[in-house]
Coordinates of C-alpha atoms and ligand atoms in Angstrom, one line a residue:
X1 CA 0.0 0.0 0.0
X2 CA 1.2 3.5 -0.9
X3 CA 2.3 5.6 2.1
X4 CA 0.1 8.6 2.9
X5 CA 0.6 12.2 1.5
X6 CA 1.8 14.4 4.2
X7 CA 3.1 17.7 2.7
X8 CA 3.5 19.4 -0.7
X9 CA 6.9 19.3 -2.3
X10 CA 6.3 22.8 -3.6
X11 CA 5.6 24.1 0.0
X12 CA 8.5 22.3 1.5
X13 CA 11.1 22.2 -1.3
X14 CA 14.1 22.0 1.0
X15 CA 12.6 19.0 2.8
X16 CA 11.8 17.2 -0.4
X17 CA 15.3 17.9 -1.8
X18 CA 17.0 16.8 1.4
X19 CA 15.1 13.5 1.4
X20 CA 16.0 12.8 -2.2
X21 CA 19.6 13.7 -1.8
X22 CA 20.0 11.5 1.4
X23 CA 18.5 8.5 -0.5
X24 CA 20.8 9.2 -3.5
X25 CA 23.9 9.4 -1.3
X26 CA 23.0 6.0 0.0
X27 CA 21.6 4.2 -3.1
X28 CA 22.7 6.3 -6.2
X29 CA 24.3 4.4 -9.0
X30 CA 27.8 5.1 -10.1
X31 CA 27.6 5.6 -13.9
X32 CA 30.7 6.7 -15.8
X33 CA 29.1 10.0 -16.8
X34 CA 28.5 10.7 -13.1
X35 CA 32.2 10.8 -12.5
X36 CA 32.9 13.8 -14.8
X37 CA 32.2 17.5 -14.8
X38 CA 33.7 18.0 -18.3
X39 CA 30.9 19.7 -20.3
X40 CA 32.1 17.8 -23.4
X41 CA 31.7 14.4 -21.8
X42 CA 28.3 15.5 -20.2
X43 CA 27.1 16.5 -23.7
X44 CA 28.0 13.2 -25.2
X45 CA 26.4 11.2 -22.5
X46 CA 23.2 13.2 -22.5
X47 CA 22.7 13.0 -26.2
X48 CA 23.6 9.3 -26.2
X49 CA 21.0 8.5 -23.5
X50 CA 18.2 10.5 -25.0
X51 CA 16.9 7.7 -27.2
X52 CA 19.0 4.8 -26.0
X53 CA 18.6 2.8 -22.8
X54 CA 21.3 3.1 -20.1
X55 CA 21.8 -0.7 -20.2
X56 CA 22.6 -0.5 -23.9
X57 CA 25.1 2.3 -23.6
X58 CA 26.8 0.6 -20.6
X59 CA 26.6 -2.9 -22.0
X60 CA 28.7 -2.1 -25.1
X61 CA 30.8 0.7 -23.6
X62 CA 29.4 3.1 -26.2
X63 CA 30.2 6.1 -24.0
X64 CA 33.7 5.2 -23.2
X65 CA 34.5 4.2 -26.8
X66 CA 33.1 7.3 -28.3
X67 CA 35.3 9.4 -25.9
X68 CA 38.3 7.4 -26.8
X69 CA 37.6 8.0 -30.5
X70 CA 36.7 11.7 -30.2
X71 CA 38.4 12.8 -26.9
X72 CA 37.6 16.5 -27.3
X73 CA 35.6 19.1 -29.3
X74 CA 38.3 19.5 -31.9
X75 CA 38.4 15.8 -32.7
X76 CA 34.6 15.7 -33.0
X77 CA 34.3 18.8 -35.0
X78 CA 36.8 17.5 -37.6
X79 CA 35.4 14.0 -37.9
X80 CA 34.5 12.7 -41.3
X81 CA 31.1 11.1 -42.0
X82 CA 32.4 7.5 -42.1
X83 CA 34.3 7.7 -38.8
X84 CA 31.4 9.5 -37.1
X85 CA 28.8 7.0 -38.2
X86 CA 31.1 4.1 -37.2
X87 CA 31.5 5.4 -33.7
X88 CA 27.7 5.7 -33.4
X89 CA 26.9 2.4 -34.9
X90 CA 24.5 0.3 -32.8
X91 CA 22.9 3.4 -31.1
X92 CA 20.6 4.3 -34.0
X93 CA 19.0 7.7 -34.6
X94 CA 22.2 8.8 -36.5
X95 CA 20.9 12.4 -36.8
X96 CA 22.1 12.7 -33.2
X97 CA 25.8 12.3 -33.9
X98 CA 25.7 14.6 -36.9
X99 CA 24.1 17.1 -34.7
X100 CA 26.8 16.6 -32.0
X101 CA 29.4 17.4 -34.6
X102 CA 27.5 20.6 -35.5
X103 CA 27.4 21.5 -31.9
X104 CA 31.2 21.0 -31.6
X105 CA 31.8 23.1 -34.7
X106 CA 29.6 25.9 -33.4
X107 CA 31.4 25.9 -30.0
X108 CA 34.7 26.3 -31.7
X109 CA 33.6 28.9 -34.2
X110 CA 31.5 31.0 -31.8
X111 CA 32.8 30.4 -28.3
X112 CA 36.5 29.7 -28.8
X113 CA 36.1 26.0 -28.1
X114 CA 34.6 26.6 -24.6
X115 CA 31.1 25.8 -23.3
X116 CA 29.0 28.8 -22.2
X117 CA 27.0 28.2 -19.0
X118 CA 24.1 30.6 -19.6
X119 CA 20.9 28.9 -20.6
X120 CA 20.2 31.2 -23.6
X121 CA 23.7 30.7 -25.0
X122 CA 23.5 26.9 -24.7
X123 CA 20.1 26.8 -26.3
X124 CA 21.5 28.7 -29.3
X125 CA 23.8 25.9 -30.1
X126 CA 22.6 23.5 -32.8
X127 CA 20.9 20.5 -31.4
X128 CA 20.9 21.8 -27.8
X129 CA 17.3 22.1 -26.5
X130 CA 16.0 22.9 -23.0
X131 CA 16.7 19.4 -21.6
X132 CA 20.3 19.3 -22.9
X133 CA 21.0 22.9 -21.8
X134 CA 19.6 22.1 -18.3
X135 CA 21.6 19.0 -18.1
X136 CA 24.8 20.8 -19.0
X137 CA 24.2 23.6 -16.5
X138 CA 23.4 21.1 -13.7
X139 CA 25.9 18.2 -14.4
X140 CA 28.8 20.2 -15.7
X141 CA 28.5 23.6 -14.0
X142 CA 26.5 22.6 -10.9
X143 CA 24.2 25.5 -11.5
X144 CA 20.5 25.5 -10.3
X145 CA 18.7 24.1 -13.4
X146 CA 15.5 22.1 -14.2
X147 CA 16.0 19.0 -16.2
X148 CA 12.9 17.2 -17.5
X149 CA 13.1 13.9 -19.3
X150 CA 10.6 11.0 -19.4
X151 CA 11.7 9.7 -16.0
X152 CA 11.4 13.2 -14.3
X153 CA 8.0 13.8 -15.9
X154 CA 6.7 10.6 -14.6
X155 CA 7.9 11.4 -11.1
X156 CA 6.4 14.9 -11.1
X157 CA 3.1 13.7 -12.6
X158 CA 2.8 11.3 -9.6
X159 CA 4.0 13.7 -7.0
X160 CA 1.4 16.3 -8.1
X161 CA -1.3 13.7 -9.1
X162 CA -1.4 15.3 -12.6
X163 CA -3.8 13.3 -14.7
X164 CA -3.7 15.3 -17.9
X165 CA -1.3 14.1 -20.7
X166 CA 2.4 15.0 -19.8
X167 CA 3.6 15.0 -23.4
X168 CA 1.5 17.7 -25.0
X169 CA 2.3 21.4 -25.0
X170 CA 0.3 22.1 -21.8
X171 CA 1.6 19.0 -20.0
X172 CA 5.2 19.8 -20.9
X173 CA 4.8 23.4 -19.8
X174 CA 3.5 22.2 -16.5
X175 CA 6.3 19.7 -16.0
X176 CA 8.9 22.4 -16.6
X177 CA 7.2 24.8 -14.2
X178 CA 7.2 22.3 -11.5
X179 CA 10.8 21.3 -12.2
X180 CA 11.9 24.9 -12.1
X181 CA 10.0 25.5 -8.8
X182 CA 11.7 22.5 -7.2
X183 CA 15.2 23.1 -8.7
X184 CA 17.9 22.8 -6.0
X185 CA 19.9 26.0 -5.4
X186 CA 22.5 24.1 -3.2
X187 CA 23.4 20.9 -5.0
X188 CA 21.8 20.9 -8.5
X189 CA 24.0 18.2 -9.8
X190 CA 23.2 15.7 -7.1
X191 CA 19.5 16.7 -7.0
X192 CA 18.9 16.3 -10.7
X193 CA 20.7 13.0 -10.7
X194 CA 18.6 11.8 -7.8
X195 CA 15.4 12.8 -9.4
X196 CA 16.2 11.1 -12.7
X197 CA 17.3 8.0 -10.8
X198 CA 14.1 7.9 -8.8
X199 CA 12.2 7.7 -12.1
X200 CA 14.5 5.0 -13.4
X201 CA 14.3 2.8 -10.4
X202 CA 11.6 3.1 -7.6
X203 CA 9.2 5.4 -9.6
X204 CA 9.5 3.3 -12.8
X205 CA 6.7 2.9 -15.4
X206 CA 3.8 0.6 -14.3
X207 CA 3.8 -0.3 -10.6
X208 CA 6.2 1.9 -8.6
X209 CA 8.0 0.7 -5.4
X210 CA 6.3 3.4 -3.2
X211 CA 7.1 1.6 0.1
X212 CA 10.8 2.3 -0.4
X213 CA 10.4 5.7 -1.9
X214 CA 12.4 8.5 0.0
X215 CA 9.7 11.1 -1.0
X216 CA 6.5 9.1 -0.5
X217 CA 5.3 11.6 2.1
X218 CA 5.4 14.3 -0.7
X219 CA 3.5 12.2 -3.2
X220 CA -0.2 13.1 -3.8
X221 CA -1.0 10.3 -6.2
X222 CA -3.4 7.6 -5.0
X223 CA -3.1 5.4 -8.0
X224 CA 0.4 6.0 -9.3
X225 CA 0.4 2.9 -11.5
X226 CA -2.1 4.6 -13.9
X227 CA 0.1 7.8 -14.2
X228 CA 1.5 9.5 -16.2
X229 CA -1.1 9.8 -18.9
X230 CA 0.1 10.4 -22.4
X231 CA -1.4 11.4 -25.8
X232 CA -2.8 8.6 -27.8
X233 CA 0.0 6.3 -29.0
X234 CA 0.8 6.1 -32.7
X235 CA 0.0 2.6 -34.0
X236 CA 3.0 0.4 -35.0
X237 CA 2.8 -0.7 -38.6
X238 CA 4.4 -3.9 -39.8
X239 CA 6.3 -3.8 -43.1
X240 CA 8.7 -6.0 -45.0
X241 CA 12.0 -5.1 -46.4
X242 CA 13.6 -7.1 -49.1
X243 CA 17.4 -7.2 -49.6
X244 CA 19.8 -9.1 -51.8
X245 CA 22.8 -11.2 -50.9
X246 CA 25.3 -11.1 -53.8
X247 CA 29.0 -11.8 -54.0
X248 CA 31.2 -11.6 -57.0
X249 CA 33.7 -14.2 -58.3
X250 CA 36.4 -12.5 -56.0
X251 CA 34.2 -12.8 -53.0
X252 CA 33.3 -9.2 -52.7
X253 CA 30.0 -8.2 -51.3
X254 CA 27.5 -5.9 -53.0
X255 CA 26.5 -3.0 -50.6
X256 CA 24.4 0.1 -51.1
X257 CA 25.4 3.5 -49.7
X258 CA 22.4 5.3 -48.2
X259 CA 21.7 8.8 -49.4
X260 CA 18.5 9.8 -47.4
X261 CA 18.7 12.4 -44.7
X262 CA 18.3 10.0 -41.7
X263 CA 20.9 7.4 -42.6
X264 CA 23.1 9.2 -45.1
X265 CA 26.5 7.6 -45.4
X266 CA 25.5 4.3 -43.8
X267 CA 25.9 1.1 -45.8
X268 CA 23.5 -1.8 -46.2
X269 CA 22.6 -4.6 -48.5
X270 CA 20.9 -3.5 -51.7
X271 CA 17.1 -3.5 -51.4
X272 CA 14.5 -4.1 -54.0
X273 CA 10.7 -4.3 -54.4
X274 CA 9.3 -7.6 -53.0
X275 CA 7.9 -8.7 -56.5
X276 CA 11.5 -8.4 -58.0
X277 CA 12.9 -10.9 -55.5
X278 CA 9.8 -13.0 -55.0
X279 CA 11.3 -16.1 -56.7
X280 CA 14.6 -16.0 -54.9
X281 CA 15.0 -18.1 -51.7
X282 CA 15.3 -16.3 -48.4
X283 CA 18.7 -16.9 -46.7
X284 CA 18.0 -15.0 -43.5
X285 CA 15.5 -12.8 -41.7
X286 CA 16.0 -10.1 -39.1
X287 CA 13.3 -8.1 -37.3
X288 CA 13.8 -4.5 -36.0
X289 CA 11.8 -1.5 -35.0
X290 CA 12.3 2.0 -36.4
X291 CA 10.1 5.0 -35.5
X292 CA 6.6 3.6 -36.0
X293 CA 7.5 0.6 -38.1
X294 CA 8.1 -3.0 -37.2
X295 CA 10.3 -4.2 -40.0
X296 CA 11.0 -7.7 -41.2
X297 CA 14.1 -7.8 -43.2
X298 CA 14.3 -10.7 -45.6
X299 CA 17.6 -11.3 -47.4
X300 CA 17.3 -13.2 -50.7
X301 CA 19.8 -15.3 -52.4
X302 CA 21.1 -13.2 -55.3
X303 CA 23.3 -16.1 -56.6
X304 CA 20.1 -17.5 -58.2
X305 CA 19.7 -14.5 -60.4
X306 CA 20.4 -15.0 -64.2
X307 CA 21.6 -11.5 -64.8
X308 CA 22.3 -8.5 -62.5
X309 CA 23.3 -4.9 -62.9
X310 CA 24.2 -2.9 -59.8
X311 CA 22.7 0.5 -59.4
X312 CA 24.9 3.6 -59.4
X313 CA 25.0 3.8 -55.6
X314 CA 25.8 0.0 -55.2
X315 CA 29.4 -0.9 -54.7
X316 CA 31.3 -4.2 -54.6
X317 CA 33.2 -4.2 -51.3
X318 CA 36.0 -6.5 -50.1
X319 CA 34.8 -8.5 -47.1
X320 CA 37.2 -6.9 -44.6
X321 CA 36.4 -3.4 -45.8
X322 CA 32.7 -4.2 -45.7
X323 CA 33.0 -5.2 -42.0
X324 CA 34.7 -1.9 -41.2
X325 CA 32.0 0.2 -42.8
X326 CA 29.3 1.9 -40.7
X327 CA 26.0 0.2 -41.1
X328 CA 22.6 -0.1 -39.3
X329 CA 22.7 -2.8 -36.7
X330 CA 20.1 -5.2 -38.3
X331 CA 22.1 -5.2 -41.4
X332 CA 25.4 -5.8 -39.6
X333 CA 23.9 -8.7 -37.8
X334 CA 22.6 -10.4 -40.9
X335 CA 25.8 -9.7 -42.9
X336 CA 28.0 -11.1 -40.2
X337 CA 25.9 -14.2 -40.0
X338 CA 25.8 -14.8 -43.8
X339 CA 29.5 -14.1 -44.3
X340 CA 30.2 -17.1 -42.1
X341 CA 27.9 -19.3 -44.2
X342 CA 28.1 -18.1 -47.8
Ligands
LIG401 S1 7.7 5.9 -6.1 FE1 6.7 7.5 -7.3 S2 4.5 7.2 -7.1 FE2 5.6 6.1 -5.4 S3 5.6 7.5 -3.7 FE3 7.5 7.8 -4.7 S4 7.1 9.5 -6.2 FE4 5.2 8.7 -5.5

């Protein structure tokens, strides 16, 4: 059973923050990005974690490896597309890493390679919105700043028993207002980490662990498991993607270089309309989700084709070179599997 509400966090902000900070001092997790105050490293971690789970980032050491490849702003600002996409491979949403490079270039061009600490200056940087600017101010500069991500919005909605959607304009405005009102003037870095961690652990989606919650006495919600409410979800659509497995007499693999905005510069197997490959046997299948699509990738055996002419953006690549190219994870998985078999 959820503990009783005793006092408002807005009326006793200091008490709320103290309770949260004491819990975090005892139970807070030691993530690599919590050990630094370097704004560059904070920026990388924040952008990386915006659409990727902590477990994924930690599991494959993405954060550490990215910082080894691009240890500072200058390295990132001067990175070529191939190197950049390769370092981001497996994280998806490649627009993020291109935007990071643009941020690095703007910091060098307009700020002498140093990070500003004012909110307005930060928000003028390409790709830096209110969340990232707040995170930089709190985690790198230890300045009082509000930081609202999905975890924080869930905690706030439950604390205030807010039943309207949290993800529309009015809901977002309310979340930021409460976050600003509760911002810690004394230890912003710790407080924001604690609030986010509360949302990641005890106040998680679904049924929260209210009996262990350090701020249960400040929480108005009676049925936290039904909060937060969100706008109606967009339906997921299932689609098929048909690709071709083709190697020439020298063992080179045919790959296609993407030209669209979202995946420009990434490599994958050539794709065709289903009808074109319908008669060819399927060598492998791989499922993945992208935005609102659930995709089944089917790789057909191109060796059964009577004749074949590569398109202009399709290139024969040596096996070793192909492995070194940046490619979307589902294609990498299927290519590595098939290279071992065919
Ligand atoms: S875990 Fe969340 S819902 Fe439960 S008492 Fe704490 S803030 Fe409220």
